């Protein structure tokens, strides 16, 4: 591209960014959208970095560099950002519910609208992978490979089911102290690890564990987390508790599931991943002012807004982008960082080089399926995943508006 073309492209991007900024309500709390974007992109990059599809002849199996290089566990600390998503989700839902009540909108109508926007994009994923799985089986692909691919593609759906359940319970959780679900997680882990209780008790933590950051979001709405002291308390206490659990109580250092590992912090959630989430939420709260300042820049805000408008599409299709790249790459043989065992730093270096390719594949998925998210609010209406949030005093409901 010539210098003239580069300059024209830059001008076009800046004009687009300026239009997005001009369409944004001046009282919008952009930090909320920035935190959501960080949470979604953290999950995507985390999966791309720690999920490997290893080719063994005609079969693909999952593996993780954390199996062979456990000292890479800090990667999972950086990219396991689900707690931040639940924090923002709880804040947005409780504000939205308060606004709906103030406007006389019935609970059922409010919930139907939110769940419609949540699950409409799922139909495309389920439809495509149903067809793809049948086609692969009929073509003679090994059942183990098909099962691996489908499991990876549909794995994000567990998160949506938990999020939908907490959204439905928002009226009950609006004023719930986060210490109550935290106490449930603590007692569940004491029973199953300390007293030899049944392992199925851990599944209680699927609801209770993610309820902790969700109810922290409700506390944010109530104005109880506005002081920086609250952020520092969560960050310090959560980090100290996590360090103690990993260092002395035997919890894994990785905050994600590791294939072949004896215990997972995430499946189901453990006390360690919940305390780690408290630290993440504390850091997120401390970064709000910095994020508000950063997103005043047109280009930064445009990027955040675009991620938010496509958050569900990015989340639902990022594993498909990974698998499509892996399957296409098999045509050229076993490629390093894509089909080879993740057992050394060479694999890590090669995988980093594949990230732009994964992003390109995800962009193709986004272009093909973004309409499901854009129209998930009703007849031709754009998705309302990006909303305005006006900081207010305790108990005051802010009116949500579209960008």
CSV table of C-alpha atoms in Angstrom, one decimal:
chain,number,residue,atom,x,y,z
A,1,UNK,CA,0.0,0.0,0.0
A,2,UNK,CA,1.3,3.4,-0.9
A,3,UNK,CA,1.8,6.3,1.6
A,4,UNK,CA,-1.3,8.0,0.1
A,5,UNK,CA,-3.3,4.9,0.7
A,6,UNK,CA,-2.1,4.5,4.3
A,7,UNK,CA,-3.0,8.1,5.0
A,8,UNK,CA,-6.4,7.7,3.5
A,9,UNK,CA,-7.0,4.6,5.6
A,10,UNK,CA,-6.0,6.4,8.7
A,11,UNK,CA,-8.3,9.3,8.0
A,12,UNK,CA,-11.2,6.9,7.3
A,13,UNK,CA,-10.5,5.0,10.6
A,14,UNK,CA,-10.4,8.3,12.5
A,15,UNK,CA,-13.6,9.6,10.9
A,16,UNK,CA,-15.3,6.3,11.9
A,17,UNK,CA,-14.0,6.6,15.5
A,18,UNK,CA,-15.2,10.2,15.7
A,19,UNK,CA,-18.7,9.2,14.6
A,20,UNK,CA,-18.8,6.4,17.2
A,21,UNK,CA,-17.7,8.9,19.9
A,22,UNK,CA,-20.3,11.5,18.8
A,23,UNK,CA,-23.0,8.9,19.0
A,24,UNK,CA,-22.1,8.0,22.6
A,25,UNK,CA,-24.1,9.6,25.4
A,26,UNK,CA,-21.8,12.0,27.3
A,27,UNK,CA,-22.9,10.5,30.7
A,28,UNK,CA,-22.0,7.0,29.7
A,29,UNK,CA,-19.7,5.1,32.1
A,30,UNK,CA,-17.2,3.8,29.5
A,31,UNK,CA,-15.2,1.9,32.1
A,32,UNK,CA,-18.1,-0.6,32.2
A,33,UNK,CA,-17.7,-1.4,28.5
A,34,UNK,CA,-13.9,-1.4,28.7
A,35,UNK,CA,-14.0,-4.0,31.5
A,36,UNK,CA,-16.4,-6.1,29.5
A,37,UNK,CA,-14.2,-5.9,26.5
A,38,UNK,CA,-11.1,-6.9,28.6
A,39,UNK,CA,-13.0,-9.8,30.1
A,40,UNK,CA,-14.1,-11.2,26.7
A,41,UNK,CA,-10.8,-10.8,25.0
A,42,UNK,CA,-9.0,-12.3,28.0
A,43,UNK,CA,-11.1,-15.5,27.7
A,44,UNK,CA,-10.4,-15.6,23.9
A,45,UNK,CA,-6.7,-15.2,24.2
A,46,UNK,CA,-6.5,-17.5,27.1
A,47,UNK,CA,-8.2,-20.3,25.1
A,48,UNK,CA,-6.0,-19.7,22.1
A,49,UNK,CA,-2.8,-19.9,24.2
A,50,UNK,CA,-3.5,-22.9,26.4
A,51,UNK,CA,-5.7,-25.1,24.1
A,52,UNK,CA,-3.9,-27.3,21.7
A,53,UNK,CA,-5.3,-29.8,19.2
A,54,UNK,CA,-2.6,-32.4,18.7
A,55,UNK,CA,-2.7,-34.6,15.6
A,56,UNK,CA,-2.1,-38.3,16.3
A,57,UNK,CA,-2.6,-39.9,12.9
A,58,UNK,CA,-6.2,-39.5,12.0
A,59,UNK,CA,-7.3,-38.3,15.5
A,60,UNK,CA,-7.2,-34.9,17.1
A,61,UNK,CA,-7.0,-34.7,20.9
A,62,UNK,CA,-6.8,-31.8,23.3
A,63,UNK,CA,-3.7,-30.9,25.2
A,64,UNK,CA,-2.3,-27.9,27.1
A,65,UNK,CA,1.1,-26.4,27.5
A,66,UNK,CA,0.3,-26.3,31.3
A,67,UNK,CA,0.5,-30.1,31.3
A,68,UNK,CA,4.2,-30.0,30.3
A,69,UNK,CA,5.2,-26.6,31.6
A,70,UNK,CA,3.3,-26.0,34.8
A,71,UNK,CA,5.5,-22.9,35.5
A,72,UNK,CA,3.5,-21.2,32.8
A,73,UNK,CA,0.5,-21.1,35.2
A,74,UNK,CA,0.8,-17.2,35.5
A,75,UNK,CA,-0.6,-17.1,31.9
A,76,UNK,CA,-3.9,-18.4,33.3
A,77,UNK,CA,-3.8,-15.6,35.9
A,78,UNK,CA,-3.7,-13.0,33.1
A,79,UNK,CA,-6.4,-14.5,30.8
A,80,UNK,CA,-8.9,-16.2,33.1
A,81,UNK,CA,-11.1,-13.2,33.3
A,82,UNK,CA,-14.6,-14.7,33.9
A,83,UNK,CA,-14.9,-13.1,37.3
A,84,UNK,CA,-14.6,-9.6,35.7
A,85,UNK,CA,-17.4,-10.5,33.2
A,86,UNK,CA,-19.7,-11.6,36.1
A,87,UNK,CA,-18.8,-8.4,38.0
A,88,UNK,CA,-19.8,-6.3,35.0
A,89,UNK,CA,-22.8,-8.6,34.3
A,90,UNK,CA,-24.2,-8.2,37.8
A,91,UNK,CA,-23.7,-4.4,37.7
A,92,UNK,CA,-25.4,-4.1,34.3
A,93,UNK,CA,-28.3,-6.5,35.2
A,94,UNK,CA,-29.1,-4.9,38.6
A,95,UNK,CA,-29.0,-1.4,37.1
A,96,UNK,CA,-31.2,-2.6,34.1
A,97,UNK,CA,-33.7,-4.2,36.4
A,98,UNK,CA,-33.9,-1.1,38.6
A,99,UNK,CA,-34.5,1.0,35.5
A,100,UNK,CA,-37.1,-1.4,34.2
A,101,UNK,CA,-39.0,-1.2,37.5
A,102,UNK,CA,-38.8,2.5,37.5
A,103,UNK,CA,-40.4,2.6,34.0
A,104,UNK,CA,-43.1,0.0,35.0
A,105,UNK,CA,-41.7,-2.8,32.8
A,106,UNK,CA,-42.8,-6.2,34.2
A,107,UNK,CA,-40.1,-8.6,35.3
A,108,UNK,CA,-41.1,-11.2,32.7
A,109,UNK,CA,-40.7,-8.7,29.9
A,110,UNK,CA,-37.3,-7.5,31.2
A,111,UNK,CA,-36.0,-11.0,31.6
A,112,UNK,CA,-37.3,-12.2,28.2
A,113,UNK,CA,-35.5,-9.3,26.5
A,114,UNK,CA,-32.2,-10.0,28.2
A,115,UNK,CA,-32.3,-13.8,27.6
A,116,UNK,CA,-33.3,-13.3,24.0
A,117,UNK,CA,-30.3,-11.1,23.4
A,118,UNK,CA,-28.2,-13.7,25.2
A,119,UNK,CA,-29.3,-16.8,23.4
A,120,UNK,CA,-30.3,-15.8,19.9
A,121,UNK,CA,-26.7,-15.9,18.7
A,122,UNK,CA,-26.4,-19.4,20.1
A,123,UNK,CA,-28.8,-20.8,17.5
A,124,UNK,CA,-26.2,-20.2,14.7
A,125,UNK,CA,-23.5,-22.1,16.7
A,126,UNK,CA,-25.7,-25.0,17.5
A,127,UNK,CA,-27.0,-25.2,13.9
A,128,UNK,CA,-23.6,-25.1,12.3
A,129,UNK,CA,-22.0,-27.6,14.6
A,130,UNK,CA,-24.9,-30.0,14.3
A,131,UNK,CA,-24.4,-30.1,10.6
A,132,UNK,CA,-20.7,-30.2,10.9
A,133,UNK,CA,-20.7,-33.1,13.3
A,134,UNK,CA,-23.0,-35.1,11.1
A,135,UNK,CA,-21.0,-34.4,8.0
A,136,UNK,CA,-17.7,-35.4,9.8
A,137,UNK,CA,-19.2,-38.7,11.1
A,138,UNK,CA,-20.6,-39.6,7.7
A,139,UNK,CA,-17.3,-38.8,6.0
A,140,UNK,CA,-15.6,-41.4,8.2
A,141,UNK,CA,-13.9,-39.0,10.7
A,142,UNK,CA,-13.0,-40.7,14.0
A,143,UNK,CA,-15.7,-40.4,16.6
A,144,UNK,CA,-13.1,-39.3,19.2
A,145,UNK,CA,-12.1,-36.4,16.9
A,146,UNK,CA,-15.7,-35.3,16.4
A,147,UNK,CA,-16.3,-35.4,20.1
A,148,UNK,CA,-13.3,-33.3,20.8
A,149,UNK,CA,-14.2,-30.7,18.3
A,150,UNK,CA,-17.9,-30.5,19.3
A,151,UNK,CA,-16.9,-30.3,23.0
A,152,UNK,CA,-14.5,-27.4,22.4
A,153,UNK,CA,-17.0,-25.6,20.2
A,154,UNK,CA,-19.9,-25.8,22.6
A,155,UNK,CA,-17.9,-25.4,25.8
A,156,UNK,CA,-18.7,-21.7,26.1
A,157,UNK,CA,-22.4,-22.5,26.4
A,158,UNK,CA,-21.9,-23.6,30.1
A,159,UNK,CA,-21.0,-20.1,30.9
A,160,UNK,CA,-24.1,-18.7,29.2
A,161,UNK,CA,-26.4,-21.1,31.2
A,162,UNK,CA,-24.9,-20.0,34.5
A,163,UNK,CA,-25.1,-16.4,33.5
A,164,UNK,CA,-28.7,-16.8,32.4
A,165,UNK,CA,-29.6,-18.4,35.7
A,166,UNK,CA,-28.0,-15.5,37.7
A,167,UNK,CA,-29.8,-13.0,35.4
A,168,UNK,CA,-33.1,-14.7,36.1
A,169,UNK,CA,-32.4,-14.5,39.9
A,170,UNK,CA,-31.4,-10.8,39.7
A,171,UNK,CA,-34.4,-9.6,41.8
A,172,UNK,CA,-33.3,-11.9,44.6
A,173,UNK,CA,-29.6,-11.1,44.3
A,174,UNK,CA,-29.9,-7.3,44.1
A,175,UNK,CA,-29.2,-6.8,47.8
A,176,UNK,CA,-27.4,-10.2,48.6
A,177,UNK,CA,-24.1,-9.7,50.4
A,178,UNK,CA,-21.3,-11.5,48.5
A,179,UNK,CA,-20.1,-13.0,51.7
A,180,UNK,CA,-23.0,-15.5,51.7
A,181,UNK,CA,-22.2,-17.3,48.4
A,182,UNK,CA,-18.5,-17.1,49.4
A,183,UNK,CA,-19.3,-18.9,52.6
A,184,UNK,CA,-21.1,-21.6,50.6
A,185,UNK,CA,-18.0,-22.1,48.4
A,186,UNK,CA,-15.8,-22.3,51.5
A,187,UNK,CA,-18.0,-24.9,53.2
A,188,UNK,CA,-18.4,-27.0,50.0
A,189,UNK,CA,-14.6,-27.2,49.6
A,190,UNK,CA,-14.2,-28.0,53.3
A,191,UNK,CA,-16.6,-30.9,52.9
A,192,UNK,CA,-15.3,-32.3,49.7
A,193,UNK,CA,-11.5,-31.8,50.3
A,194,UNK,CA,-11.1,-31.6,54.1
A,195,UNK,CA,-13.7,-34.1,55.2
A,196,UNK,CA,-13.7,-36.5,52.2
A,197,UNK,CA,-17.2,-35.6,51.1
A,198,UNK,CA,-18.6,-36.6,47.7
A,199,UNK,CA,-17.1,-35.0,44.7
A,200,UNK,CA,-20.5,-34.0,43.2
A,201,UNK,CA,-20.8,-31.4,46.0
A,202,UNK,CA,-18.4,-29.3,43.9
A,203,UNK,CA,-21.1,-28.6,41.4
A,204,UNK,CA,-22.9,-26.4,44.0
A,205,UNK,CA,-20.0,-24.0,43.4
A,206,UNK,CA,-21.0,-23.6,39.7
A,207,UNK,CA,-23.8,-21.3,41.0
A,208,UNK,CA,-22.4,-20.1,44.3
A,209,UNK,CA,-18.9,-19.4,42.9
A,210,UNK,CA,-19.9,-17.1,40.1
A,211,UNK,CA,-22.6,-15.6,42.3
A,212,UNK,CA,-19.8,-14.0,44.3
A,213,UNK,CA,-18.6,-11.5,41.5
A,214,UNK,CA,-22.2,-11.2,40.3
A,215,UNK,CA,-23.3,-9.9,43.7
A,216,UNK,CA,-20.3,-7.7,43.9
A,217,UNK,CA,-21.6,-6.1,40.7
A,218,UNK,CA,-24.9,-5.5,42.5
A,219,UNK,CA,-22.9,-3.9,45.4
A,220,UNK,CA,-21.3,-1.7,42.8
A,221,UNK,CA,-24.7,-0.6,41.6
A,222,UNK,CA,-25.7,0.2,45.2
A,223,UNK,CA,-22.7,2.5,45.4
A,224,UNK,CA,-20.9,0.4,48.0
A,225,UNK,CA,-17.7,0.0,46.0
A,226,UNK,CA,-17.1,3.5,44.9
A,227,UNK,CA,-14.2,4.2,47.3
A,228,UNK,CA,-10.8,3.0,46.3
A,229,UNK,CA,-10.4,1.3,49.7
A,230,UNK,CA,-13.0,-1.3,48.5
A,231,UNK,CA,-10.9,-2.2,45.5
A,232,UNK,CA,-7.7,-2.4,47.5
A,233,UNK,CA,-9.4,-4.6,50.1
A,234,UNK,CA,-10.7,-7.0,47.5
A,235,UNK,CA,-7.4,-7.1,45.7
A,236,UNK,CA,-5.3,-7.6,48.8
A,237,UNK,CA,-7.5,-10.1,50.6
A,238,UNK,CA,-8.2,-12.1,47.4
A,239,UNK,CA,-4.6,-12.3,46.4
A,240,UNK,CA,-3.5,-13.3,49.9
A,241,UNK,CA,-6.2,-16.0,50.2
A,242,UNK,CA,-5.4,-17.4,46.8
A,243,UNK,CA,-1.6,-17.5,47.6
A,244,UNK,CA,-2.4,-19.4,50.9
A,245,UNK,CA,-4.7,-21.9,49.1
A,246,UNK,CA,-2.2,-22.6,46.4
A,247,UNK,CA,0.9,-22.6,48.7
A,248,UNK,CA,-0.4,-24.4,51.7
A,249,UNK,CA,-3.8,-26.0,50.9
A,250,UNK,CA,-2.7,-27.9,47.8
A,251,UNK,CA,-4.9,-26.1,45.2
A,252,UNK,CA,-3.5,-26.0,41.6
A,253,UNK,CA,-1.7,-22.8,40.6
A,254,UNK,CA,-3.4,-22.8,37.2
A,255,UNK,CA,-6.8,-21.0,37.3
A,256,UNK,CA,-8.0,-23.0,34.3
A,257,UNK,CA,-8.6,-26.7,33.7
A,258,UNK,CA,-5.6,-28.7,32.7
A,259,UNK,CA,-6.2,-32.0,30.7
A,260,UNK,CA,-5.0,-34.9,32.8
A,261,UNK,CA,-4.7,-32.9,35.9
A,262,UNK,CA,-5.9,-34.4,39.2
A,263,UNK,CA,-7.9,-31.3,40.2
A,264,UNK,CA,-9.3,-28.4,38.4
A,265,UNK,CA,-9.9,-24.9,39.8
A,266,UNK,CA,-12.5,-24.2,37.2
A,267,UNK,CA,-14.5,-27.4,36.5
A,268,UNK,CA,-16.2,-27.0,38.9
A,269,UNK,CA,-15.1,-23.7,40.5
A,270,UNK,CA,-13.0,-24.1,43.6
A,271,UNK,CA,-12.5,-21.7,46.5
A,272,UNK,CA,-9.1,-20.7,45.0
A,273,UNK,CA,-10.6,-19.5,41.7
A,274,UNK,CA,-13.3,-17.6,43.6
A,275,UNK,CA,-10.7,-15.8,45.8
A,276,UNK,CA,-8.6,-15.2,42.7
A,277,UNK,CA,-11.8,-13.6,41.2
A,278,UNK,CA,-12.1,-11.3,44.2
A,279,UNK,CA,-8.6,-10.1,43.5
A,280,UNK,CA,-9.5,-9.5,39.8
A,281,UNK,CA,-12.6,-7.7,40.7
A,282,UNK,CA,-10.7,-5.5,43.1
A,283,UNK,CA,-8.2,-4.6,40.4
A,284,UNK,CA,-11.0,-3.9,37.9
A,285,UNK,CA,-12.6,-1.5,40.4
A,286,UNK,CA,-9.2,0.3,40.9
A,287,UNK,CA,-8.7,0.7,37.2
A,288,UNK,CA,-12.1,2.3,36.5
A,289,UNK,CA,-10.8,5.9,36.5
A,290,UNK,CA,-7.9,5.1,34.3
A,291,UNK,CA,-10.2,3.3,31.9
A,292,UNK,CA,-12.5,6.2,31.8
A,293,UNK,CA,-9.6,8.5,30.9
A,294,UNK,CA,-8.2,6.1,28.3
A,295,UNK,CA,-11.6,5.6,26.5
A,296,UNK,CA,-12.0,9.3,26.0
A,297,UNK,CA,-9.6,8.9,23.1
A,298,UNK,CA,-11.7,8.3,20.0
A,299,UNK,CA,-9.7,5.3,18.7
A,300,UNK,CA,-9.6,3.5,22.1
A,301,UNK,CA,-13.3,4.0,22.6
A,302,UNK,CA,-14.2,2.9,19.1
A,303,UNK,CA,-12.3,-0.4,19.7
A,304,UNK,CA,-14.1,-0.9,23.0
A,305,UNK,CA,-17.5,-0.1,21.5
A,306,UNK,CA,-17.0,-2.5,18.6
A,307,UNK,CA,-15.9,-5.4,20.9
A,308,UNK,CA,-19.0,-4.8,23.0
A,309,UNK,CA,-21.3,-4.7,20.1
A,310,UNK,CA,-19.9,-8.1,19.0
A,311,UNK,CA,-19.1,-9.6,22.4
A,312,UNK,CA,-21.4,-12.6,22.0
A,313,UNK,CA,-20.3,-13.4,18.5
A,314,UNK,CA,-16.6,-13.2,19.5
A,315,UNK,CA,-17.2,-15.3,22.6
A,316,UNK,CA,-19.2,-18.0,20.8
A,317,UNK,CA,-17.1,-18.4,17.7
A,318,UNK,CA,-13.5,-18.0,18.9
A,319,UNK,CA,-13.1,-21.8,19.5
A,320,UNK,CA,-14.5,-22.5,16.0
A,321,UNK,CA,-11.9,-20.1,14.6
A,322,UNK,CA,-9.2,-22.0,16.4
A,323,UNK,CA,-10.5,-25.4,15.1
A,324,UNK,CA,-11.1,-24.2,11.5
A,325,UNK,CA,-7.5,-23.0,11.4
A,326,UNK,CA,-6.2,-26.3,12.8
A,327,UNK,CA,-8.3,-28.3,10.4
A,328,UNK,CA,-7.2,-26.3,7.4
A,329,UNK,CA,-3.6,-26.5,8.5
A,330,UNK,CA,-3.7,-30.3,8.4
A,331,UNK,CA,-3.7,-30.0,4.6
A,332,UNK,CA,-0.1,-28.9,4.8
A,333,UNK,CA,0.9,-31.6,7.4
A,334,UNK,CA,1.6,-31.4,11.1
A,335,UNK,CA,2.5,-27.7,11.7
A,336,UNK,CA,4.4,-26.6,14.8
A,337,UNK,CA,2.3,-24.7,17.3
A,338,UNK,CA,-0.8,-26.0,15.7
A,339,UNK,CA,-0.8,-29.8,15.6
A,340,UNK,CA,2.3,-30.7,17.6
A,341,UNK,CA,2.4,-31.5,21.4
A,342,UNK,CA,2.7,-28.3,23.5
A,343,UNK,CA,5.8,-29.6,25.3
A,344,UNK,CA,8.3,-26.8,25.0
A,345,UNK,CA,9.1,-23.1,24.5
A,346,UNK,CA,9.3,-23.8,20.8
A,347,UNK,CA,5.6,-24.6,20.8
A,348,UNK,CA,4.8,-21.4,22.7
A,349,UNK,CA,6.8,-19.3,20.2
A,350,UNK,CA,5.0,-21.0,17.3
A,351,UNK,CA,1.6,-20.6,18.9
A,352,UNK,CA,2.1,-16.8,19.3
A,353,UNK,CA,2.7,-16.6,15.5
A,354,UNK,CA,-0.6,-18.3,14.9
A,355,UNK,CA,-2.6,-15.8,16.9
A,356,UNK,CA,-3.1,-13.4,14.0
A,357,UNK,CA,-4.3,-16.3,11.9
A,358,UNK,CA,-6.8,-17.2,14.6
A,359,UNK,CA,-7.9,-13.6,14.7
A,360,UNK,CA,-8.4,-13.6,10.9
A,361,UNK,CA,-10.5,-16.7,11.1
A,362,UNK,CA,-12.6,-15.2,13.9
A,363,UNK,CA,-13.1,-12.1,11.7
A,364,UNK,CA,-14.5,-14.3,9.0
A,365,UNK,CA,-16.9,-15.9,11.6
A,366,UNK,CA,-17.8,-12.4,12.8
A,367,UNK,CA,-18.7,-11.2,9.3
A,368,UNK,CA,-20.8,-14.3,8.7
A,369,UNK,CA,-22.7,-14.5,12.0
A,370,UNK,CA,-22.7,-11.0,13.5
A,371,UNK,CA,-26.3,-10.4,12.2
A,372,UNK,CA,-27.6,-12.9,14.8
A,373,UNK,CA,-26.3,-10.7,17.6
A,374,UNK,CA,-27.2,-7.3,16.0
A,375,UNK,CA,-30.8,-8.4,15.5
A,376,UNK,CA,-31.2,-10.3,18.8
A,377,UNK,CA,-33.2,-7.5,20.4
A,378,UNK,CA,-36.2,-7.9,18.2
A,379,UNK,CA,-37.3,-7.0,14.7
A,380,UNK,CA,-34.3,-5.4,13.1
A,381,UNK,CA,-33.1,-3.9,16.3
A,382,UNK,CA,-29.5,-3.8,17.0
A,383,UNK,CA,-28.1,-5.7,19.9
A,384,UNK,CA,-28.1,-3.7,23.2
A,385,UNK,CA,-25.0,-5.4,24.6
A,386,UNK,CA,-23.4,-1.9,24.6
A,387,UNK,CA,-25.4,0.3,27.0
A,388,UNK,CA,-24.8,3.5,28.9
A,389,UNK,CA,-24.3,3.4,32.7
A,390,UNK,CA,-24.5,6.6,34.7
A,391,UNK,CA,-22.7,6.5,38.0
A,392,UNK,CA,-25.3,7.5,40.7
A,393,UNK,CA,-25.9,7.5,44.4
A,394,UNK,CA,-27.1,4.5,46.2
A,395,UNK,CA,-30.5,3.3,45.2
A,396,UNK,CA,-30.8,5.5,42.1
A,397,UNK,CA,-31.7,3.9,38.9
A,398,UNK,CA,-30.2,5.2,35.7
A,399,UNK,CA,-31.9,5.0,32.4
A,400,UNK,CA,-30.2,2.7,29.8
A,401,UNK,CA,-29.7,4.0,26.3
A,402,UNK,CA,-28.4,2.7,23.1
A,403,UNK,CA,-25.1,3.8,21.4
